[in-house]
Short mmCIF file of C-alpha atoms (C1' of nucleotides) in Angstrom, two decimals:
data_model
loop_
_atom_site.label_atom_id
_atom_site.label_comp_id
_atom_site.label_asym_id
_atom_site.label_seq_id
_atom_site.Cartn_x
_atom_site.Cartn_y
_atom_site.Cartn_z
CA MET A 1 8.31 190.02 148.31
CA ARG A 2 11.68 189.10 149.70
CA ILE A 3 13.56 186.30 147.95
CA THR A 4 14.54 183.78 150.57
CA ASN A 5 16.17 180.45 150.07
CA GLN A 6 13.08 178.66 151.37
CA ARG A 7 10.78 180.58 149.04
CA GLU A 8 12.93 179.89 146.00
CA ILE A 9 13.21 176.19 146.66
CA ILE A 10 9.52 175.78 147.45
CA LEU A 11 8.63 177.43 144.16
CA GLU A 12 11.26 175.49 142.26
CA GLU A 13 10.09 172.13 143.60
CA LEU A 14 6.42 172.95 143.07
CA ARG A 15 7.12 173.85 139.45
CA ARG A 16 9.11 170.69 138.96
CA LEU A 17 6.41 168.40 140.35
CA LYS A 18 3.50 167.81 138.02
CA THR A 19 1.44 166.13 140.72
CA HIS A 20 -0.39 169.11 142.24
CA PRO A 21 1.01 168.25 145.66
CA THR A 22 -0.51 169.03 149.03
CA ALA A 23 1.42 171.28 151.41
CA ASP A 24 2.82 168.35 153.32
CA GLU A 25 3.79 166.41 150.20
CA LEU A 26 5.72 169.44 149.05
CA TYR A 27 7.19 169.83 152.53
CA GLU A 28 8.60 166.30 152.33
CA VAL A 29 10.25 167.05 149.00
CA VAL A 30 11.62 170.42 150.05
CA LYS A 31 12.97 168.96 153.30
CA LYS A 32 15.45 166.92 151.29
CA ARG A 33 17.11 170.14 150.24
CA LEU A 34 16.41 172.17 153.38
CA PRO A 35 16.29 169.70 156.27
CA ARG A 36 15.53 172.36 158.90
CA ILE A 37 12.57 173.95 157.10
CA SER A 38 9.29 174.15 158.98
CA ILE A 39 5.91 173.07 157.63
CA ALA A 40 4.65 176.52 158.68
CA THR A 41 7.08 178.11 156.26
CA VAL A 42 5.74 175.93 153.48
CA TYR A 43 2.17 176.93 154.28
CA ARG A 44 3.04 180.61 154.57
CA ASN A 45 4.91 180.65 151.29
CA LEU A 46 2.26 178.74 149.39
CA GLU A 47 -0.27 181.26 150.64
CA ARG A 48 1.89 184.23 149.74
CA LEU A 49 2.76 182.88 146.30
CA SER A 50 -0.84 182.11 145.44
CA GLU A 51 -2.00 185.54 146.58
CA ALA A 52 0.58 186.97 144.23
CA GLY A 53 -0.70 184.80 141.39
CA ILE A 54 2.65 183.07 141.00
CA ILE A 55 1.13 179.68 141.76
CA HIS A 56 -2.41 178.36 142.01
CA LYS A 57 -4.21 177.01 145.02
CA LEU A 58 -6.56 174.15 144.13
CA GLU A 59 -9.40 173.66 146.55
CA TYR A 60 -11.25 170.65 145.24
CA GLY A 61 -12.41 167.76 147.28
CA GLY A 62 -12.88 169.63 150.51
CA ARG A 63 -9.91 167.88 151.99
CA GLN A 64 -6.33 169.01 151.72
CA LYS A 65 -5.58 171.87 149.43
CA ARG A 66 -3.33 171.18 146.51
CA PHE A 67 -0.99 173.51 144.68
CA ASP A 68 -0.08 173.97 141.05
CA GLY A 69 3.05 175.64 139.76
CA ASP A 70 1.52 175.93 136.32
CA VAL A 71 -0.64 179.04 136.15
CA ARG A 72 -1.60 178.79 132.50
CA PRO A 73 -5.35 178.23 132.14
CA HIS A 74 -6.15 174.54 132.03
CA SER A 75 -8.66 172.08 133.44
CA HIS A 76 -8.28 169.43 136.11
CA VAL A 77 -9.72 166.04 136.96
CA PHE A 78 -10.07 165.21 140.59
CA CYS A 79 -10.00 161.56 141.70
CA VAL A 80 -12.94 160.95 144.01
CA ARG A 81 -11.19 157.96 145.59
CA CYS A 82 -7.73 159.28 146.44
CA GLY A 83 -7.91 163.02 145.83
CA ARG A 84 -5.19 163.02 143.20
CA ILE A 85 -5.47 165.79 140.62
CA SER A 86 -4.38 165.60 137.02
CA ASP A 87 -4.44 168.05 134.16
CA VAL A 88 -6.91 167.31 131.37
CA ASP A 89 -6.74 168.52 127.84
CA THR A 90 -10.03 170.00 126.68
CA VAL A 91 -11.30 171.51 123.47
CA GLU A 92 -9.56 174.79 122.86
CA GLY A 93 -10.88 178.27 122.67
CA LEU A 94 -13.88 177.85 124.86
CA SER A 95 -14.87 180.90 126.72
CA VAL A 96 -16.39 179.50 129.86
CA ARG A 97 -17.36 182.95 131.05
CA ALA A 98 -19.52 183.47 127.99
CA MET A 99 -21.67 180.54 129.02
CA VAL A 100 -23.22 182.41 131.93
CA LEU A 101 -26.75 183.54 131.23
CA ASP A 102 -27.65 184.87 134.66
CA PRO A 103 -24.84 185.59 137.12
CA LYS A 104 -27.37 186.39 139.92
CA GLY A 105 -25.70 189.67 140.76
CA PHE A 106 -22.23 188.20 141.07
CA GLU A 107 -19.31 189.92 139.43
CA ILE A 108 -17.79 186.93 137.66
CA ILE A 109 -14.01 186.76 137.90
CA GLU A 110 -13.43 183.52 136.08
CA GLY A 111 -14.93 180.26 135.02
CA SER A 112 -13.44 176.85 134.60
CA LEU A 113 -14.26 173.31 133.69
CA GLN A 114 -13.69 170.68 136.26
CA PHE A 115 -14.00 166.95 136.15
CA GLU A 116 -14.39 164.19 138.65
CA GLY A 117 -13.28 160.68 137.98
CA ILE A 118 -11.24 157.72 139.03
CA CYS A 119 -7.51 157.86 138.46
CA PRO A 120 -5.51 155.05 136.83
CA GLU A 121 -4.05 153.96 140.18
CA CYS A 122 -7.43 153.68 141.86
CA GLN A 123 -8.83 151.79 138.87
CA LYS A 124 -6.17 149.18 139.62
CA GLY A 125 -7.42 149.03 143.19
CA ASN A 126 -4.54 150.93 144.68
CA SER A 127 -6.67 153.62 146.23
CA LEU A 128 -5.79 152.77 149.80
CA THR A 129 -2.10 153.06 149.23
CA THR A 130 -2.30 156.65 148.18
CA ASN A 131 -5.29 158.00 150.02
CA MET B 1 -31.54 153.85 155.24
CA ARG B 2 -33.74 154.29 158.27
CA ILE B 3 -36.07 157.28 158.34
CA THR B 4 -35.44 159.12 161.56
CA ASN B 5 -36.89 162.40 162.66
CA GLN B 6 -33.48 164.03 162.54
CA ARG B 7 -32.79 162.78 159.03
CA GLU B 8 -36.15 163.95 157.72
CA ILE B 9 -35.85 167.42 159.17
CA ILE B 10 -32.24 167.86 158.04
CA LEU B 11 -33.26 166.98 154.49
CA GLU B 12 -36.37 169.14 154.65
CA GLU B 13 -34.48 172.20 155.86
CA LEU B 14 -31.66 171.72 153.38
CA ARG B 15 -34.15 171.55 150.55
CA ARG B 16 -35.94 174.63 151.80
CA LEU B 17 -32.77 176.72 152.04
CA LYS B 18 -31.42 177.92 148.73
CA THR B 19 -28.19 179.15 150.28
CA HIS B 20 -26.00 176.03 150.00
CA PRO B 21 -25.40 176.07 153.75
CA THR B 22 -22.42 174.71 155.63
CA ALA B 23 -23.01 171.90 158.13
CA ASP B 24 -23.05 174.29 161.06
CA GLU B 25 -25.36 176.78 159.34
CA LEU B 26 -27.79 173.95 158.74
CA TYR B 27 -27.30 172.77 162.32
CA GLU B 28 -28.41 176.17 163.60
CA VAL B 29 -31.56 176.04 161.51
CA VAL B 30 -32.41 172.45 162.39
CA LYS B 31 -31.82 173.12 166.09
CA LYS B 32 -34.87 175.39 166.10
CA ARG B 33 -37.02 172.35 165.40
CA LEU B 34 -34.91 169.77 167.25
CA PRO B 35 -33.19 171.59 170.11
CA ARG B 36 -31.37 168.48 171.36
CA ILE B 37 -29.84 167.47 168.02
CA SER B 38 -26.08 167.07 167.88
CA ILE B 39 -23.80 168.59 165.26
CA ALA B 40 -22.38 165.09 164.80
CA THR B 41 -25.79 163.90 163.67
CA VAL B 42 -25.94 166.68 161.11
CA TYR B 43 -22.52 165.75 159.76
CA ARG B 44 -23.33 162.04 159.70
CA ASN B 45 -26.61 162.59 157.89
CA LEU B 46 -25.20 164.99 155.34
CA GLU B 47 -22.52 162.42 154.59
CA ARG B 48 -25.02 159.57 154.31
CA LEU B 49 -27.44 161.56 152.17
CA SER B 50 -24.76 162.70 149.78
CA GLU B 51 -23.37 159.18 149.42
CA ALA B 52 -26.87 158.11 148.49
CA GLY B 53 -27.08 160.90 145.91
CA ILE B 54 -30.06 162.48 147.66
CA ILE B 55 -28.17 165.71 148.22
CA HIS B 56 -24.93 167.14 146.87
CA LYS B 57 -21.77 167.93 148.74
CA LEU B 58 -20.08 171.02 147.33
CA GLU B 59 -16.36 171.11 147.83
CA TYR B 60 -15.35 174.36 146.25
CA GLY B 61 -12.80 176.73 147.69
CA GLY B 62 -12.55 177.59 151.31
CA ARG B 63 -12.53 175.64 154.48
CA GLN B 64 -16.05 174.45 155.02
CA LYS B 65 -18.01 172.13 152.83
CA ARG B 66 -21.40 173.29 151.64
CA PHE B 67 -24.47 171.27 150.82
CA ASP B 68 -27.15 171.51 148.17
CA GLY B 69 -30.60 169.96 148.34
CA ASP B 70 -31.07 170.47 144.62
CA VAL B 71 -29.47 167.58 142.75
CA ARG B 72 -30.49 168.63 139.26
CA PRO B 73 -27.42 169.46 137.18
CA HIS B 74 -26.58 173.12 137.43
CA SER B 75 -23.56 175.38 137.84
CA HIS B 76 -22.42 177.44 140.79
CA VAL B 77 -20.56 180.66 141.45
CA PHE B 78 -18.38 180.78 144.49
CA CYS B 79 -17.71 184.13 146.18
CA VAL B 80 -13.98 184.47 146.75
CA ARG B 81 -14.54 186.97 149.55
CA CYS B 82 -17.13 185.31 151.77
CA GLY B 83 -17.46 181.77 150.44
CA ARG B 84 -21.13 182.11 149.59
CA ILE B 85 -22.33 179.92 146.74
CA SER B 86 -25.09 180.75 144.31
CA ASP B 87 -26.62 178.92 141.38
CA VAL B 88 -25.86 180.36 137.94
CA ASP B 89 -27.86 179.83 134.81
CA THR B 90 -25.69 178.80 131.90
CA VAL B 91 -26.29 178.03 128.26
CA GLU B 92 -28.24 174.84 127.97
CA GLY B 93 -27.39 171.56 126.43
CA LEU B 94 -23.69 171.70 126.87
CA SER B 95 -22.06 168.40 127.38
CA VAL B 96 -19.09 169.25 129.52
CA ARG B 97 -17.86 165.68 129.37
CA ALA B 98 -17.59 165.87 125.62
CA MET B 99 -15.04 168.65 125.96
CA VAL B 100 -12.34 166.33 127.25
CA LEU B 101 -9.71 165.54 124.66
CA ASP B 102 -7.29 163.60 126.83
CA PRO B 103 -8.51 162.26 130.19
CA LYS B 104 -4.97 161.07 131.11
CA GLY B 105 -6.16 157.61 132.03
CA PHE B 106 -8.92 158.81 134.33
CA GLU B 107 -12.36 157.31 134.09
CA ILE B 108 -14.39 160.51 133.95
CA ILE B 109 -17.52 160.46 136.09
CA GLU B 110 -18.75 163.95 135.48
CA GLY B 111 -17.78 167.42 134.46
CA SER B 112 -19.08 170.78 135.51
CA LEU B 113 -18.66 174.45 134.99
CA GLN B 114 -17.74 176.50 137.95
CA PHE B 115 -17.31 180.18 138.44
CA GLU B 116 -15.59 182.42 140.89
CA GLY B 117 -16.71 185.91 141.58
CA ILE B 118 -17.80 188.48 144.08
CA CYS B 119 -21.32 188.24 145.44
CA PRO B 120 -23.72 191.19 145.64
CA GLU B 121 -23.24 191.52 149.41
CA CYS B 122 -19.46 191.67 149.15
CA GLN B 123 -19.67 194.18 146.32
CA LYS B 124 -21.45 196.44 148.81
CA GLY B 125 -18.56 196.00 151.21
CA ASN B 126 -20.40 193.68 153.55
CA SER B 127 -17.93 190.87 153.27
CA LEU B 128 -16.83 190.96 156.88
CA THR B 129 -20.34 190.58 158.22
CA THR B 130 -20.92 187.33 156.45
CA ASN B 131 -17.52 185.78 156.24
"C1'" DA C 1 -35.43 141.66 169.35
"C1'" DT C 2 -32.22 143.45 166.29
"C1'" DT C 3 -29.95 146.81 163.84
"C1'" DG C 4 -28.95 151.30 162.87
"C1'" DG C 5 -28.97 156.10 164.64
"C1'" DT C 6 -28.18 159.60 168.21
"C1'" DG C 7 -25.90 162.67 171.67
"C1'" DC C 8 -21.98 163.71 173.98
"C1'" DA C 9 -17.25 164.39 174.49
"C1'" DA C 10 -12.91 163.45 173.01
"C1'" DA C 11 -9.89 162.86 169.19
"C1'" DT C 12 -8.19 163.90 164.55
"C1'" DG C 13 -6.04 166.28 160.88
"C1'" DC C 14 -5.03 170.19 158.23
"C1'" DT C 15 -3.87 174.83 158.71
"C1'" DT C 16 -2.80 179.10 161.13
"C1'" DT C 17 -0.57 181.97 164.66
"C1'" DG C 18 2.39 184.08 168.51
"C1'" DC C 19 6.77 184.83 169.51
"C1'" DA C 20 11.72 185.04 169.72
"C1'" DT C 21 15.49 184.69 166.46
"C1'" DA C 22 17.62 185.11 161.89
"C1'" DA C 23 18.22 186.80 157.30
"C1'" DA C 24 17.33 190.15 153.45
"C1'" DG C 25 17.52 194.55 151.48
"C1'" DC D 1 19.35 199.42 160.56
"C1'" DT D 2 14.73 198.14 159.50
"C1'" DT D 3 11.60 195.02 157.94
"C1'" DT D 4 10.18 190.66 156.59
"C1'" DA D 5 10.66 185.69 157.00
"C1'" DT D 6 11.70 181.57 159.68
"C1'" DG D 7 11.29 177.71 163.12
"C1'" DC D 8 9.03 175.95 166.81
"C1'" DA D 9 5.24 174.96 169.53
"C1'" DA D 10 0.75 175.90 170.59
"C1'" DA D 11 -3.78 177.09 169.11
"C1'" DG D 12 -7.74 176.92 165.89
"C1'" DC D 13 -11.43 175.02 163.43
"C1'" DA D 14 -14.05 171.86 160.78
"C1'" DT D 15 -14.96 167.25 160.85
"C1'" DT D 16 -14.89 162.51 162.59
"C1'" DT D 17 -15.17 158.85 165.99
"C1'" DG D 18 -15.86 155.80 170.32
"C1'" DC D 19 -19.20 154.63 173.20
"C1'" DA D 20 -23.35 154.03 175.86
"C1'" DC D 21 -28.11 154.79 175.18
"C1'" DC D 22 -32.29 155.11 172.22
"C1'" DA D 23 -35.47 154.38 168.41
"C1'" DA D 24 -37.09 152.36 164.03
"C1'" DT D 25 -38.37 148.36 161.82
#
DNA sequence: ATTGGTGCAAATGCTTTGCATAAAG
DNA sequence: CTTTATGCAAAGCATTTGCACCAAT
């Protein structure tokens, strides 16, 4: 994978943000450093980087995909009002995979815990401002 | 919520299918009984029924949402190749919610286990036929 | 009679793609 | 020099919406 300026900066900004941004949120941030970058480049790089396992693609909520520069195993909470995603700390050492009794013929790759909830902002009634 | 013919049949067919169909898959099935039904009606009803908690909207990976007529708590595996979803049996009595150490200010509504894997069909190399 | 639901077509919004040009190795 | 990536605009696809008509209560 060729190291381009765009690719480097996209990765750098994604790793810096702890907000699990959507492609267009990241595009807005990256544009400050590379004003002529295209949203297509952002999408293509996010795809490429997640295929390579360098970042993670988060596909909760059925709406916009979100991306995470932190690939260490950890759980997320998804806000059902605004779609925001946050990391959650959970009890350590749990082997989620070991909890499967019958995989119904599937070859299990991985298991994770996920949570749904209402984020601090939306609890304050700010959901519309960030939706 | 008014009981219309369309609504009844959509619910009936969703409950009958154990495949966690997408809106358009369900549309195809329902159309056999109601040839003049619109895809918009299917979408609107699936939305209404899931808001009411009568069915579940599954928003795992991939583009299309899937729906589940079985609202009892259970876990799913998601096929990373074709998007198929299957139920998985897991160890009983686990309180996923209790595993949260720090909810980061979120009001947690629910937690679940989810798995990713490769379904029996895709293991046989049939992924393209069902993607 | 009133309210909510439906069918149709058009619109929306996120994401992907074709293509000519530019940059990396 | 060859290959891969970029920018732009257009296309794609799932989903939603406006509106006139219809059906359930």
